[in-house]
mmCIF file of C-alpha atoms and ligand atoms in Angstrom:
data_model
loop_
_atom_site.group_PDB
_atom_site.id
_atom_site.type_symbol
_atom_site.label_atom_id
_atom_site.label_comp_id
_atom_site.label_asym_id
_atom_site.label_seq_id
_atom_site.Cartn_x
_atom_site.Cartn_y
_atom_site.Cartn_z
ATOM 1 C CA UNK A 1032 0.000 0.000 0.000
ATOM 2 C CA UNK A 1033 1.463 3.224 -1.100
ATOM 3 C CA UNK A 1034 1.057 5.679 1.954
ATOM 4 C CA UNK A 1035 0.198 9.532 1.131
ATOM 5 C CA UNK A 1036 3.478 11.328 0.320
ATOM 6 C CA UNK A 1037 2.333 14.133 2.784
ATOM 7 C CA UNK A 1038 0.861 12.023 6.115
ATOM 8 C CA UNK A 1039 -2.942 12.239 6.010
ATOM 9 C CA UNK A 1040 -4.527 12.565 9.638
ATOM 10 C CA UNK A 1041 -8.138 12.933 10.334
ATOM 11 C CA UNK A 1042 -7.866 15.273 13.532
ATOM 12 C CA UNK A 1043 -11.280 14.551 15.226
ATOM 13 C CA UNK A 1044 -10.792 17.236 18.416
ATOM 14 C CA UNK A 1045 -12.925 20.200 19.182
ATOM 15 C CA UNK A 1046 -12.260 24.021 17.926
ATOM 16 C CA UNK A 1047 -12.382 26.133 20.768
ATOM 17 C CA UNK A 1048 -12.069 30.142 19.333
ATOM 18 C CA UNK A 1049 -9.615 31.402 21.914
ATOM 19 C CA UNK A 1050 -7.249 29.626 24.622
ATOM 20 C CA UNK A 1051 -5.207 27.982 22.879
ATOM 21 C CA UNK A 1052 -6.292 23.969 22.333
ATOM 22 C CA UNK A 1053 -7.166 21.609 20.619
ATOM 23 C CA UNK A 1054 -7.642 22.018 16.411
ATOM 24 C CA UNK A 1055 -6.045 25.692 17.192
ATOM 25 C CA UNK A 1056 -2.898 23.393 17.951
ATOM 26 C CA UNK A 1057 -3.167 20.214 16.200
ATOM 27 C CA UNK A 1058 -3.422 21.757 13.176
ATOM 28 C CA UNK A 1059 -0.615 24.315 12.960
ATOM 29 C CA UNK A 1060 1.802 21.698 14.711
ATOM 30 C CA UNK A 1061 0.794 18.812 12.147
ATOM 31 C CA UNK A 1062 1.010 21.345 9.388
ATOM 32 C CA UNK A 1063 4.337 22.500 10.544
ATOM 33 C CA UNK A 1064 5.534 19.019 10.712
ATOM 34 C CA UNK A 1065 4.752 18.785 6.995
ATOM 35 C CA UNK A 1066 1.727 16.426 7.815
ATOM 36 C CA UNK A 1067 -2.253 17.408 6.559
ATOM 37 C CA UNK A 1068 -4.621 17.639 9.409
ATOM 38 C CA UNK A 1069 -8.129 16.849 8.119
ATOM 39 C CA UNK A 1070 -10.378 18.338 10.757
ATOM 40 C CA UNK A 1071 -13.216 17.001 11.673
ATOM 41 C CA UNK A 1072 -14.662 19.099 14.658
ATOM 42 C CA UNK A 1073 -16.390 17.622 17.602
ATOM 43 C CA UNK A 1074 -17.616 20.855 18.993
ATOM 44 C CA UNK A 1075 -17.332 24.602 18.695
ATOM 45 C CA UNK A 1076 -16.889 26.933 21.526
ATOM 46 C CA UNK A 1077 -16.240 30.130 22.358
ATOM 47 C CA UNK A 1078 -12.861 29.363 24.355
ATOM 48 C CA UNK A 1079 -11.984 26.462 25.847
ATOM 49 C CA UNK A 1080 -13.399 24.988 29.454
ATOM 50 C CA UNK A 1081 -10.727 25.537 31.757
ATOM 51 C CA UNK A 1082 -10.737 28.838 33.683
ATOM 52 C CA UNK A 1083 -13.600 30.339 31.748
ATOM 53 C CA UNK A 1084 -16.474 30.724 32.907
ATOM 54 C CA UNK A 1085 -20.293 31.438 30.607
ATOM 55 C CA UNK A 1086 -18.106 29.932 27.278
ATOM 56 C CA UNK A 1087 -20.425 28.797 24.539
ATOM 57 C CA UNK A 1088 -20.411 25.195 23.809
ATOM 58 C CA UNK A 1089 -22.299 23.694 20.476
ATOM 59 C CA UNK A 1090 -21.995 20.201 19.489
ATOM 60 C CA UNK A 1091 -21.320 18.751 16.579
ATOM 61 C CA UNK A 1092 -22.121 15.081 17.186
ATOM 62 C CA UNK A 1093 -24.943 15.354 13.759
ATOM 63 C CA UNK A 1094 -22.559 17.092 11.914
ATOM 64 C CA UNK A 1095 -19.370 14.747 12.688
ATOM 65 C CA UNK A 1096 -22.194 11.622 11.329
ATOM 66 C CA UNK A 1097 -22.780 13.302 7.850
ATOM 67 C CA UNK A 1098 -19.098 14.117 6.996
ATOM 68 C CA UNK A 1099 -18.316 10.978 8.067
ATOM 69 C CA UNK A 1100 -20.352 9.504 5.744
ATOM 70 C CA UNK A 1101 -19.141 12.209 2.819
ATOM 71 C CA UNK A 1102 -15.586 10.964 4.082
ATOM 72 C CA UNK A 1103 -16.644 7.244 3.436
ATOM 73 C CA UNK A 1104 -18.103 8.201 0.135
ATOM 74 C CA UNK A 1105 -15.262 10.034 -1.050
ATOM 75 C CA UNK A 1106 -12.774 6.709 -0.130
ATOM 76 C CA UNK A 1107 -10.154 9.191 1.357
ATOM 77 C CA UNK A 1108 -7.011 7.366 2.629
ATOM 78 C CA UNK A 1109 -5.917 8.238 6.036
ATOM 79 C CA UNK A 1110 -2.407 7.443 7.482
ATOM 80 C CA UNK A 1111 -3.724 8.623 10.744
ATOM 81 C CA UNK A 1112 -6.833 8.811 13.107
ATOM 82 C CA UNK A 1113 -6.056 11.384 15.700
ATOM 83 C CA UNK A 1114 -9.029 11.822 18.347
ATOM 84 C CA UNK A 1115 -9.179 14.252 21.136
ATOM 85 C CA UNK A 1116 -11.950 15.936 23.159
ATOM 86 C CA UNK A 1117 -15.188 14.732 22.225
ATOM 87 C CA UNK A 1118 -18.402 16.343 22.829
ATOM 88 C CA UNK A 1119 -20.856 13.433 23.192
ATOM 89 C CA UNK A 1120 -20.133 9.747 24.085
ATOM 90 C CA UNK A 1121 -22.102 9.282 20.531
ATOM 91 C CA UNK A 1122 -19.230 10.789 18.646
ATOM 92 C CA UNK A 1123 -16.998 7.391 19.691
ATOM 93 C CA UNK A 1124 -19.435 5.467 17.843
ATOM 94 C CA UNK A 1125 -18.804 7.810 14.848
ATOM 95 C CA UNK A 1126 -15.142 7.692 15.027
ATOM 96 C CA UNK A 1127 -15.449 3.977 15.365
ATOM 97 C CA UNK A 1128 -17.336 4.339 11.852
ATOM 98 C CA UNK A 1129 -14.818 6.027 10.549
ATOM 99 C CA UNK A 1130 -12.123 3.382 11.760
ATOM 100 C CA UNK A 1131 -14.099 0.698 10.558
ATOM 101 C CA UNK A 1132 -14.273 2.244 6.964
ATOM 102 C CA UNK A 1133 -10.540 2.654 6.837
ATOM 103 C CA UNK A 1134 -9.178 -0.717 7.037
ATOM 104 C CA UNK A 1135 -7.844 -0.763 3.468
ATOM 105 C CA UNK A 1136 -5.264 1.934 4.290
ATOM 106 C CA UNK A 1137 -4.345 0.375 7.774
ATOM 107 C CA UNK A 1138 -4.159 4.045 9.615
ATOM 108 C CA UNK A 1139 -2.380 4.411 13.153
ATOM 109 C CA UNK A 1140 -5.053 4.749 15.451
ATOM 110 C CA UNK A 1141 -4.214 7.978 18.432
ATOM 111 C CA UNK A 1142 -6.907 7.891 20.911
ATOM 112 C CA UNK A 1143 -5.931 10.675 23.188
ATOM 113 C CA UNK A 1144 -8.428 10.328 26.002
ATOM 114 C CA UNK A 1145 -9.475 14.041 26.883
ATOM 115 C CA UNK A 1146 -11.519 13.821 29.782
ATOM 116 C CA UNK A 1147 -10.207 15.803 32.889
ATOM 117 C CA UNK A 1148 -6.612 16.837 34.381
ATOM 118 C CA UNK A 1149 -5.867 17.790 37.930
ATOM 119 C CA UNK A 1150 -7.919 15.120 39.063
ATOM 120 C CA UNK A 1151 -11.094 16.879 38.059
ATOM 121 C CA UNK A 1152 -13.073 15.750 34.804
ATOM 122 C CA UNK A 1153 -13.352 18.710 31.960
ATOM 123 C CA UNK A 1154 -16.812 20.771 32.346
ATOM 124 C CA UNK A 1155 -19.062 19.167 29.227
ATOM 125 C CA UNK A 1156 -17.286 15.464 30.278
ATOM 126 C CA UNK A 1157 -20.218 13.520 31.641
ATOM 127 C CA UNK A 1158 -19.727 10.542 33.803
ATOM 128 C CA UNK A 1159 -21.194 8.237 30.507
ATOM 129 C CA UNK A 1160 -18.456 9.555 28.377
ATOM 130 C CA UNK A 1161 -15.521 8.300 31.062
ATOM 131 C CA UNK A 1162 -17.041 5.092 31.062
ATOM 132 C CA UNK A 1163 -17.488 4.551 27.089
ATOM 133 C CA UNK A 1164 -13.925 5.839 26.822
ATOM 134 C CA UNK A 1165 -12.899 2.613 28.467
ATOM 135 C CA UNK A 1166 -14.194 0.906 25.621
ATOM 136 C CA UNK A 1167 -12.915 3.112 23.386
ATOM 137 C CA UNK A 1168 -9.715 3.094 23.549
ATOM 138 C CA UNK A 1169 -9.629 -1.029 22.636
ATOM 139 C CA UNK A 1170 -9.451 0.241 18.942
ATOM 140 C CA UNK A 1171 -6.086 2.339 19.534
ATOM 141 C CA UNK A 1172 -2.789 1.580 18.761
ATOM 142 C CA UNK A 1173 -1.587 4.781 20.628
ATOM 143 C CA UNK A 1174 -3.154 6.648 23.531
ATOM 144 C CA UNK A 1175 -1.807 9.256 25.353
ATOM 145 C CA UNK A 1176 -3.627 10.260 28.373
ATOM 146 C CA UNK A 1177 -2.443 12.465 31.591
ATOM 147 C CA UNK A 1178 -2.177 11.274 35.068
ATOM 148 C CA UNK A 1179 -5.921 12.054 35.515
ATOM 149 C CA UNK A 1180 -7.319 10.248 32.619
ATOM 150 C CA UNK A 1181 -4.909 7.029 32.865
ATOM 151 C CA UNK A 1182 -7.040 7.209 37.004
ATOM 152 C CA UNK A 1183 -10.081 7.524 34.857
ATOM 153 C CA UNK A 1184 -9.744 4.890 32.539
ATOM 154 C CA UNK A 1185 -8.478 1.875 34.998
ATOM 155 C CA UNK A 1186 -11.007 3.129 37.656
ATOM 156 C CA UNK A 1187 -8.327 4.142 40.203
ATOM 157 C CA UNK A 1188 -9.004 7.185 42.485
ATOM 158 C CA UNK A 1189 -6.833 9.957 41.603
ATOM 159 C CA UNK A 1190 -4.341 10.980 44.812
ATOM 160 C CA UNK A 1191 -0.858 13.020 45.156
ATOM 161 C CA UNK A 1192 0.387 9.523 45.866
ATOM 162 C CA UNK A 1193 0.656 8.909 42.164
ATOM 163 C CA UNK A 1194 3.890 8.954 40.827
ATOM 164 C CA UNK A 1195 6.383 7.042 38.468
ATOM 165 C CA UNK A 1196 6.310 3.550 40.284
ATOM 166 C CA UNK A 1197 2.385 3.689 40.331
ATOM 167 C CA UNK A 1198 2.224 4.903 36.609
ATOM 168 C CA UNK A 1199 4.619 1.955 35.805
ATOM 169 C CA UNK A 1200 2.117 -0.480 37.348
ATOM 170 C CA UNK A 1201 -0.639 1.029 35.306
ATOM 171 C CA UNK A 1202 0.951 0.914 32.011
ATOM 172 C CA UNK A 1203 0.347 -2.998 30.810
ATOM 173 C CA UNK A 1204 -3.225 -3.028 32.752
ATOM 174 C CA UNK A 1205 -3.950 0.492 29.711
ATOM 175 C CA UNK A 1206 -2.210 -2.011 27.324
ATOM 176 C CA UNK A 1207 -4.655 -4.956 28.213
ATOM 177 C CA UNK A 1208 -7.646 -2.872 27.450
ATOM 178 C CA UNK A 1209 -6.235 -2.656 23.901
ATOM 179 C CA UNK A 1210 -3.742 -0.095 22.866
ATOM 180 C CA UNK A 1211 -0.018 -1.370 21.769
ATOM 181 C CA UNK A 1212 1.215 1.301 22.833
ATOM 182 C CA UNK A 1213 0.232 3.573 26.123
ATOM 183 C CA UNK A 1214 2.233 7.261 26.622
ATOM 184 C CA UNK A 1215 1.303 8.769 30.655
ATOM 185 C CA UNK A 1216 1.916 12.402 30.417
ATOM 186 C CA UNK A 1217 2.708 14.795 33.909
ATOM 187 C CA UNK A 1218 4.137 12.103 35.788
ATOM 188 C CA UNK A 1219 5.634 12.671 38.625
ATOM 189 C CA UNK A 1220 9.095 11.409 39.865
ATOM 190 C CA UNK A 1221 9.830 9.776 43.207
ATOM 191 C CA UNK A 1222 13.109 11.541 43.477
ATOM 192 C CA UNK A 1223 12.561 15.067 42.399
ATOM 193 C CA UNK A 1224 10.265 17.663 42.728
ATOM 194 C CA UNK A 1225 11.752 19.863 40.116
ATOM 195 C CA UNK A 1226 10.870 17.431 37.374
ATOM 196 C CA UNK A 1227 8.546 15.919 36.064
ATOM 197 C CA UNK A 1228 8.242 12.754 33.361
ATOM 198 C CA UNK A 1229 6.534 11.105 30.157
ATOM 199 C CA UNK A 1230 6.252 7.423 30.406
ATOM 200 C CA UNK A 1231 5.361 5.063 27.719
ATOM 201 C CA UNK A 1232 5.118 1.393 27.367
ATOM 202 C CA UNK A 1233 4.840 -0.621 24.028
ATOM 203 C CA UNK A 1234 3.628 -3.985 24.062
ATOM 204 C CA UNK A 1235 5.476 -5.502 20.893
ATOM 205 C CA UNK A 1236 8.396 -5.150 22.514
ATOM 206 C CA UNK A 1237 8.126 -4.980 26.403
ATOM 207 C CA UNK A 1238 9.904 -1.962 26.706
ATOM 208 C CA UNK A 1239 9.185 0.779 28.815
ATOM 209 C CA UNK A 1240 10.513 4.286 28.223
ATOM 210 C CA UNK A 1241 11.114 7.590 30.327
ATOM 211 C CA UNK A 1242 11.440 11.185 28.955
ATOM 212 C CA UNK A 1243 11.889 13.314 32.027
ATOM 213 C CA UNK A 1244 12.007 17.684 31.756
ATOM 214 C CA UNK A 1245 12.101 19.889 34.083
ATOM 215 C CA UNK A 1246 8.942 21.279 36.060
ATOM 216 C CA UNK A 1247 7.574 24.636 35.656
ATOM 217 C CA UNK A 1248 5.198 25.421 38.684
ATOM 218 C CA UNK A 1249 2.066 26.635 35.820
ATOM 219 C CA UNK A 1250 -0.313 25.131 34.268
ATOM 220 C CA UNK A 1251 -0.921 25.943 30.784
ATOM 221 C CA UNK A 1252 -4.170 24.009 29.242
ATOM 222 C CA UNK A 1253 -3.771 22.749 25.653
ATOM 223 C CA UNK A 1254 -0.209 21.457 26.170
ATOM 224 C CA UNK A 1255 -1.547 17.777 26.458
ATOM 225 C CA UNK A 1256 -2.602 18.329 22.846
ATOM 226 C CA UNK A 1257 0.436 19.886 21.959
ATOM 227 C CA UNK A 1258 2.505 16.728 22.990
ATOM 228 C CA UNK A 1259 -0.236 14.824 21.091
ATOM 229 C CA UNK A 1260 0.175 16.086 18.040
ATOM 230 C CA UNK A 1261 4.113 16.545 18.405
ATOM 231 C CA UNK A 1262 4.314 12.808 18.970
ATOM 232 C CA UNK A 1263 1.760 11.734 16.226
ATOM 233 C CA UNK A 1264 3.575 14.225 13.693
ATOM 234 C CA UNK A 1265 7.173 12.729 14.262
ATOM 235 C CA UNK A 1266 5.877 8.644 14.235
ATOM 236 C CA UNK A 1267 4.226 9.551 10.858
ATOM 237 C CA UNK A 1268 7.473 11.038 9.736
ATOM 238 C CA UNK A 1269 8.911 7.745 10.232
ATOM 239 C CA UNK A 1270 10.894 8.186 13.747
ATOM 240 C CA UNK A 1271 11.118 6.093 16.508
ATOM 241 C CA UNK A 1272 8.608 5.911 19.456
ATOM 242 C CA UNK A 1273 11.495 7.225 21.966
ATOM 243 C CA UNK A 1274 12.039 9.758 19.535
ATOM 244 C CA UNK A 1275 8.862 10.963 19.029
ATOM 245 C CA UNK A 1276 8.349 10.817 23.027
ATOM 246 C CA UNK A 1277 11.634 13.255 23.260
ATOM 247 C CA UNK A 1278 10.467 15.289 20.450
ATOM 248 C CA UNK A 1279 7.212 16.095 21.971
ATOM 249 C CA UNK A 1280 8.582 16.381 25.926
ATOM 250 C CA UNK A 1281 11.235 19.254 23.950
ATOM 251 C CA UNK A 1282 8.445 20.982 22.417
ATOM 252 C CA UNK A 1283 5.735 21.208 25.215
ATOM 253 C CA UNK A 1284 8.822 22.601 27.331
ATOM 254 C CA UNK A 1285 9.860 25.071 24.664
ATOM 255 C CA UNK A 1286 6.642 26.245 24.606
ATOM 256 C CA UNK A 1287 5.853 26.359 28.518
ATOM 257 C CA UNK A 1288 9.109 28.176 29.007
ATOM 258 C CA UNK A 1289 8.213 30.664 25.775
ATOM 259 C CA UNK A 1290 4.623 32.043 27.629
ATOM 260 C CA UNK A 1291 6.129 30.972 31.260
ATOM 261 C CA UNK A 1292 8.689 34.518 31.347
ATOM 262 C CA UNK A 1293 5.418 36.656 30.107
ATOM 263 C CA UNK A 1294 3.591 35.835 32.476
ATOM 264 C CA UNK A 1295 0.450 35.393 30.174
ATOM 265 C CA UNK A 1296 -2.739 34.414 31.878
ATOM 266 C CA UNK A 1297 -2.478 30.552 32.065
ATOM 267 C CA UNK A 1298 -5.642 30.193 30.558
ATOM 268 C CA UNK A 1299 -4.634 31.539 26.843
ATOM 269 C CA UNK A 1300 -2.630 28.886 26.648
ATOM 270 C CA UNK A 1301 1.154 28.688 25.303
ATOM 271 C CA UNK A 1302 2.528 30.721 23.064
ATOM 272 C CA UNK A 1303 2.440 28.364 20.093
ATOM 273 C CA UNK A 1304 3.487 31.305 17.359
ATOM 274 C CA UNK A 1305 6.903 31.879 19.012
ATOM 275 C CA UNK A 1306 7.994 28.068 18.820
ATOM 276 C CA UNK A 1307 6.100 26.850 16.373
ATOM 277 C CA UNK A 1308 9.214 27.238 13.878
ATOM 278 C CA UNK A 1309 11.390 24.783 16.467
ATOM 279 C CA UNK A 1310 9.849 21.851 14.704
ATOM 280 C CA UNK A 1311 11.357 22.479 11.411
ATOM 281 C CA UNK A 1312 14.311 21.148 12.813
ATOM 282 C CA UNK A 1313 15.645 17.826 12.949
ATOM 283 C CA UNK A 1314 16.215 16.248 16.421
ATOM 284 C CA UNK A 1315 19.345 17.439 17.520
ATOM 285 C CA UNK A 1316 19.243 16.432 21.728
ATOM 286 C CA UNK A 1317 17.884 13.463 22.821
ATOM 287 C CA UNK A 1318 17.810 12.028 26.934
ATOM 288 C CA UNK A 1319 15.248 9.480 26.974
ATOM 289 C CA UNK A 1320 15.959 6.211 29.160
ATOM 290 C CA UNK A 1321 15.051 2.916 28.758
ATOM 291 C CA UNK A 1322 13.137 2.050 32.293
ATOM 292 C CA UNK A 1323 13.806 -1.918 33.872
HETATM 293 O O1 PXL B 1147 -6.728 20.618 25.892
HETATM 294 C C1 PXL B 1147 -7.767 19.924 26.361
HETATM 295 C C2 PXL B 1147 -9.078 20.559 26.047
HETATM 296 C C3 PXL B 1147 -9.631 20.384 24.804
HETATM 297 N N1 PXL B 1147 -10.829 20.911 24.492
HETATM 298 C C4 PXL B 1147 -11.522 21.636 25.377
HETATM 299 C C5 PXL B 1147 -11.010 21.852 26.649
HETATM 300 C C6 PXL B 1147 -9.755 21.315 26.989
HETATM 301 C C7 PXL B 1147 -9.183 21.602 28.309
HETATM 302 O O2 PXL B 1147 -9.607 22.428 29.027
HETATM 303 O O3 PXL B 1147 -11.728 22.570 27.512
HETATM 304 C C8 PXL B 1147 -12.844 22.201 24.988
#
């Protein structure tokens, strides 16, 4: 099968008109990284959820049916299915459709499981959705939630206790509800308080991986879609999954540090304009361990 000579991802994630997340990221980063993002909208809002208050939320759950459909009819080949915050627990069965339709062009499947962060579930996330997502996320190869989410999904209260030993625990029990390959974001270490970690596990191989950065005491939403799309952009560019992992870690960071010094409201997000050129380049520093 003769893959798109530019990537082809169908970026199913919401467009939220200021704040900085979701399709406002995806698609500049995959563009940047010389990969098409197809978007296929979930929702529309005014801004984002976290730290607004009155936004405008309109879902798109009849919408995403019909252009999936058009999508079917038209026989598009996608390399990629990249899913993000949905806005109905309908809209899996529509991705699913999608998925389904694509099995000709064998796509890499990126379920990343947008639900809550902080321990507290996202505003329009209803207790249905959280337990569909379980489901879900069986017909990933890839998913890519936060310490929250990865709570969420395996049913596990969410505490300060969690750190790096837990998260290890947790990775093959992710795996066993279907994904090959599971990536924890905002991990924290045992011995450090000054940094904080990415840890992955892939299946095929056994092997678990660390990518650890330093921690900056903020929290910027939209950066878990930032290292999303990073990470989907450089595995469809052909490099490795501890690549890609240190590719993505280096970006959020850039980006974190970029907005950190202004000290821009957290809420608008990172500033994704002054960094977005960064991932022109090739890899040129790379620190990611291989865990036992
Ligand atoms: O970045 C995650 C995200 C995506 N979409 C919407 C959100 C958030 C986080 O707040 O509110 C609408």
């Amino acid at each position: 099968m003769i893959k798109n000579p530019v990537p082809r991802v169908a970026a199913v994630h919401d467009l939220s008109g200021f704040g900085r997340t979701s399709l406002t990221m995806v698609i500049p980063i995959l563009s940047s990284m010389e990969v098409q993002a197809c978007p296929l909208p979930t929702a529309v809002l005014s801004t984002h959820t976290t730290g607004f208050e009155n936004y405008v939320f309109h879902d798109l759950t009849e919408f995403m049916d019909k252009s999936v459909d058009h999508w079917i009819e038209l026989g598009i080949d996608f390399d990629a299915v990249y899913s993000g915050f949905l806005g109905s627990s309908r809209q899996m069965d529509i991705v699913l459709r999608l998925i389904d339709s694509l099995k000709r062009c064998s796509p890499l499947i990126v379920i990343d499981p947008v639900l809550g962060d902080d321990g507290v579930t996202y505003g329009p996330i209803t207790g249905d959705m959280v337990v569909k997502m379980r489901s879900f996320i069986k017909n990933a190869d890839l998913i890519t939630p936060n310490i929250t989410e990865a709570a969420l999904l395996l049913d596990e209260p969410y505490s300060d206790a969690i750190n790096e030993t837990v998260v290890r625990s947790w990775l093959p029990r992710l795996a066993d509800m279907g994904p090959d390959i599971v990536v924890v974001t905002s991990v924290p270490l045992v011995n450090s308080k000054d940094r904080t970690s990415v840890l992955a596990y892939d299946r095929n191989d056994e092997r678990f991986w660390k990518v650890s950065c330093d921690y900056i005491p903020t929290h910027y939403p939209g950066t878990g879609d930032a290292f999303a799309s990073v990470l989907v952009g450089s595995l469809l560019r052909g490099d490795s999954l501890p690549i890609a992992l240190d590719r993505a870690v280096q970006f959020t960071t850039l980006a974190i540090r970029a907005s950190f010094g202004h000290r821009n409201p957290a809420r608008e997000g990172v500033m994704l304009e002054r960094v977005l050129d960064t991932l022109k380049g090739p890899v040129v520093m790379s620190s990611y361990e291989l865990v036992k």
